[in-house]
Coordinates of C-alpha atoms and ligand atoms in Angstrom, one line a residue:
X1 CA 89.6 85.8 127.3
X2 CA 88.4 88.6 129.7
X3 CA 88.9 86.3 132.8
X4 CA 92.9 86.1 131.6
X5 CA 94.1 89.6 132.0
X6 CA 97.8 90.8 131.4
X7 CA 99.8 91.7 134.3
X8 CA 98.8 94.2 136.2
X9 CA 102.2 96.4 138.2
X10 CA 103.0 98.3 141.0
X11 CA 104.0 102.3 141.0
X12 CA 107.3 101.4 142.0
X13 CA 107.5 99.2 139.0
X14 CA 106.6 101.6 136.7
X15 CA 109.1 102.4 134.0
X16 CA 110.7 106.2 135.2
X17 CA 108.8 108.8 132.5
X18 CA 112.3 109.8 130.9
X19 CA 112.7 106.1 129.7
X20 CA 108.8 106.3 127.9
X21 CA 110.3 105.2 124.4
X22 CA 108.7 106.5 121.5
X23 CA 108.5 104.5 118.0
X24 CA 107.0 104.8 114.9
X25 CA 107.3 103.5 111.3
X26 CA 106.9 107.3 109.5
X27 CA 106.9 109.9 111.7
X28 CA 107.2 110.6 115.4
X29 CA 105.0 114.1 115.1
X30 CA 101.7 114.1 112.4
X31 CA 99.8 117.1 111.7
X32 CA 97.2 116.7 113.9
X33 CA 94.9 119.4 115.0
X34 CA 94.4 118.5 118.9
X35 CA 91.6 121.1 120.0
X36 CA 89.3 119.8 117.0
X37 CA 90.2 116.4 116.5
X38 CA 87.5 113.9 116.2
X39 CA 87.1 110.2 116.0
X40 CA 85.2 108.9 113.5
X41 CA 82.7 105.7 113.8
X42 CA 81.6 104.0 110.6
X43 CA 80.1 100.6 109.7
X44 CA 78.2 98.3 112.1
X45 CA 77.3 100.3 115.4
X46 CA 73.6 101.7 116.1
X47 CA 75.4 105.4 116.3
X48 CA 77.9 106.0 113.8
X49 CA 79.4 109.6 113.4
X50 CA 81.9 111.9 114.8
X51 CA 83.2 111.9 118.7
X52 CA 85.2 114.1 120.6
X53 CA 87.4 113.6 123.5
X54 CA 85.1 114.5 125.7
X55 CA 82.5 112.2 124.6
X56 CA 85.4 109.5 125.4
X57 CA 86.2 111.0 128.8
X58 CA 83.2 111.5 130.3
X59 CA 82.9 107.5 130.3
X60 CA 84.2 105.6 133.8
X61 CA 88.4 105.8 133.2
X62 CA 90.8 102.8 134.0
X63 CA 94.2 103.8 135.2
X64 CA 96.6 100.7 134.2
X65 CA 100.3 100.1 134.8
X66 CA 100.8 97.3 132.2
X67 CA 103.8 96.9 130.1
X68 CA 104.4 97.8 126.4
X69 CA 106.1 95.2 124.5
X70 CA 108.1 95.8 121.2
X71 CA 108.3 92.8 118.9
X72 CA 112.0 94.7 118.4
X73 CA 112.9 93.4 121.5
X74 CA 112.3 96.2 124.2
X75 CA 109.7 96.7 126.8
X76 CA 108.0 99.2 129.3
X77 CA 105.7 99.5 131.8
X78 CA 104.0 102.7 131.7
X79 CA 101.2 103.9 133.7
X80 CA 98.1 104.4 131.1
X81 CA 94.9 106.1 131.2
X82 CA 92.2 106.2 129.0
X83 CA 88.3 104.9 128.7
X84 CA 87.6 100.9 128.4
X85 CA 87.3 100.7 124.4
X86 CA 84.3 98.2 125.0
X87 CA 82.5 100.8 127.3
X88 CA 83.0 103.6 124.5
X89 CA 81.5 100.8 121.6
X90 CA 78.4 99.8 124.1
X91 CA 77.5 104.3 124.8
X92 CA 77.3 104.2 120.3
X93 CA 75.9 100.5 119.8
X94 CA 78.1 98.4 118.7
X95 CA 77.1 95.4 117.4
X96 CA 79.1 92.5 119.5
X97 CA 78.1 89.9 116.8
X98 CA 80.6 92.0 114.0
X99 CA 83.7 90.3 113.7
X100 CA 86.5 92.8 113.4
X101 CA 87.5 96.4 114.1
X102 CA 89.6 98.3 112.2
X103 CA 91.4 101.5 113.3
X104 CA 93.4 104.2 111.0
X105 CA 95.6 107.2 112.3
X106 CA 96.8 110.1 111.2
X107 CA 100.0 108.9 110.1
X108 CA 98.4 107.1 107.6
X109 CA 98.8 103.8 110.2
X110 CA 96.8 101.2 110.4
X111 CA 95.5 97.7 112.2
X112 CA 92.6 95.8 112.7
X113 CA 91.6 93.5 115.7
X114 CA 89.1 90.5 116.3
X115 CA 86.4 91.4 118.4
X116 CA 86.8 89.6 122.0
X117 CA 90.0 91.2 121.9
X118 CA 88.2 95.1 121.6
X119 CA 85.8 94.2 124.7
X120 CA 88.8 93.1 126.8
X121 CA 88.7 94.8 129.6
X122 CA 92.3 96.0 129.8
X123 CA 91.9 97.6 126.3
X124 CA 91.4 101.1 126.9
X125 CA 91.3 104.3 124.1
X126 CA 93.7 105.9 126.2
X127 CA 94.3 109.5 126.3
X128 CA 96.3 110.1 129.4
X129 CA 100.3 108.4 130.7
X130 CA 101.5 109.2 133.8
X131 CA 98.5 111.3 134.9
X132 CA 99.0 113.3 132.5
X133 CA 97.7 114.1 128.8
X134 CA 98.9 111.8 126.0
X135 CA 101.8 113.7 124.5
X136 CA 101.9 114.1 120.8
X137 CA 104.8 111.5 120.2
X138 CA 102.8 108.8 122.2
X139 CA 99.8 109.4 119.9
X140 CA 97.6 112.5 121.2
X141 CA 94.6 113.3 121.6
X142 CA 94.1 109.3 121.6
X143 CA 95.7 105.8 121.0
X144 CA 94.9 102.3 121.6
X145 CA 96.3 100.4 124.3
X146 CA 96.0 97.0 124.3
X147 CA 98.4 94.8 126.7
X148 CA 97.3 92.0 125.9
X149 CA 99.0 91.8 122.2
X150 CA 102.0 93.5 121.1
X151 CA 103.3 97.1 120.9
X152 CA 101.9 97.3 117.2
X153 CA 98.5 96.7 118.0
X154 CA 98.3 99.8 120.1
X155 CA 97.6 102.1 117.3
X156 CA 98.5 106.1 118.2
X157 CA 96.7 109.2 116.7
X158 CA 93.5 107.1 116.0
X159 CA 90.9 108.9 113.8
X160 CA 88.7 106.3 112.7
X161 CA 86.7 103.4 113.9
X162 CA 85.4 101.0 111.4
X163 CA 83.8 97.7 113.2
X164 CA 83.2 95.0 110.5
X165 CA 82.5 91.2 109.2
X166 CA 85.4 91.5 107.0
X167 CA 89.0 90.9 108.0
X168 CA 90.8 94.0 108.1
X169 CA 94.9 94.3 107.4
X170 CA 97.2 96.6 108.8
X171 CA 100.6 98.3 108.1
X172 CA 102.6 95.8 109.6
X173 CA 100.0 92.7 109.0
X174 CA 100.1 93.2 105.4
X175 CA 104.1 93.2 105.4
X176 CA 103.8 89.6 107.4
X177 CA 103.8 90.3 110.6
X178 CA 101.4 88.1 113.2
X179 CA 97.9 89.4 112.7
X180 CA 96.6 88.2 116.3
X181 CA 99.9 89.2 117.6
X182 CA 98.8 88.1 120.9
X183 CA 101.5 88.0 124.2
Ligands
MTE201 N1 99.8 105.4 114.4 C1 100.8 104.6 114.7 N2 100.7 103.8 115.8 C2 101.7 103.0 116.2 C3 102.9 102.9 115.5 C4 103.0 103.8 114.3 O1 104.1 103.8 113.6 N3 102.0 104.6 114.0 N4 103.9 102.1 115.9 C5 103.5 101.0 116.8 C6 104.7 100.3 117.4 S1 105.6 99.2 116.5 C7 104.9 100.5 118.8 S2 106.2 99.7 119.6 C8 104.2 101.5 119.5 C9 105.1 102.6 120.1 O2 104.4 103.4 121.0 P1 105.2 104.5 121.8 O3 105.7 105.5 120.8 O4 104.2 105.2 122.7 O5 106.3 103.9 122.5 O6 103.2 102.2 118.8 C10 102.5 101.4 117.8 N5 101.5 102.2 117.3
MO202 MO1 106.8 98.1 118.0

């Protein structure tokens, strides 16, 4: 529902930088060649192809302190950065009616999301944390962050975008975990 956002925190909230935890199921660092990375756009949008990070950044950017939540039982509230994932999918045409999204990374990750959950407002493709550029370990160049489900939803080191009408998996999904995984 976009009119039931997660909550939003103050600065003196925030979770200090040194305690920004970093978890993943392979690898913590992926080959991944920053200066010409690209994210690729497939399947039921007007525009598909390649964009950069600059295509991304020149859209309107939300600045978000929202908390990160583990289903292993920790939490965080970082402060995020990035482009509205809806605002991105409106500048190449997505088509709204299409079901699901699904997103791969370059650690061979991957998830998959119902569509009203995409256009949520508070679901960005971020790229920055803490004012600054997305480090590697947090998923550079970009990552999802979505605050509205839990921590494995918000895929890091995204590469490709596929939006479709037929339920995707993910890494975790297909092992059982909660597919909506909302919080
Ligand atoms: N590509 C990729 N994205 C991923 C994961 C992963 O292993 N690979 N792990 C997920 C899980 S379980 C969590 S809790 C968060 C951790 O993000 P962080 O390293 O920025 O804390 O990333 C999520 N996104
Ligand atoms: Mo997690």
């Amino acid at each position: 529902d976009p009119e039931r956002p997660a909550p939003e925190y103050t600065d003196a909230a925030l979770t200090p930088e040194e305690g920004f935890r970093v978890n993943g199921y392979d690898t913590d660092e992926p080959e991944i060649d920053i200066p010409h990375w690209k994210l690729a756009v497939e399947g039921l949008v007007a525009r598909p192809g390649e964009y950069g990070l600059t295509n991304i950044a020149a859209l309107p950017k939300r600045i978000m302190n929202t908390r990160h939540c583990c289903v292993e039982g920790w939490s965080m509230i970082p402060k995020w950065g990035g482009t509205p994932l809806r605002d991105f999918l409106e500048s190449v045409g997505v088509d709204k009616t299409a079901r699901y999204i699904k997103v791969e990374c370059g650690d061979d990750y991957y998830t998959s999301y119902d569509m009203p959950s995409v256009l949520h407002p508070q679901t960005l493709l971020c790229y920055e944390a803490y004012g600054k550029p997305l480090s590697l370990q947090h998923g550079a160049p970009v990552r999802i962050v979505m605050p509205t489900k839990l921590g494995y939803k918000s895929a890091k080191w995204v590469s490709r975008l596929v939006v479709t009408n037929e339920k995707p998996g993910g890494y975790w999904e297909d092992q059982g975990y909660d597919w909506f995984a909302g919080l």
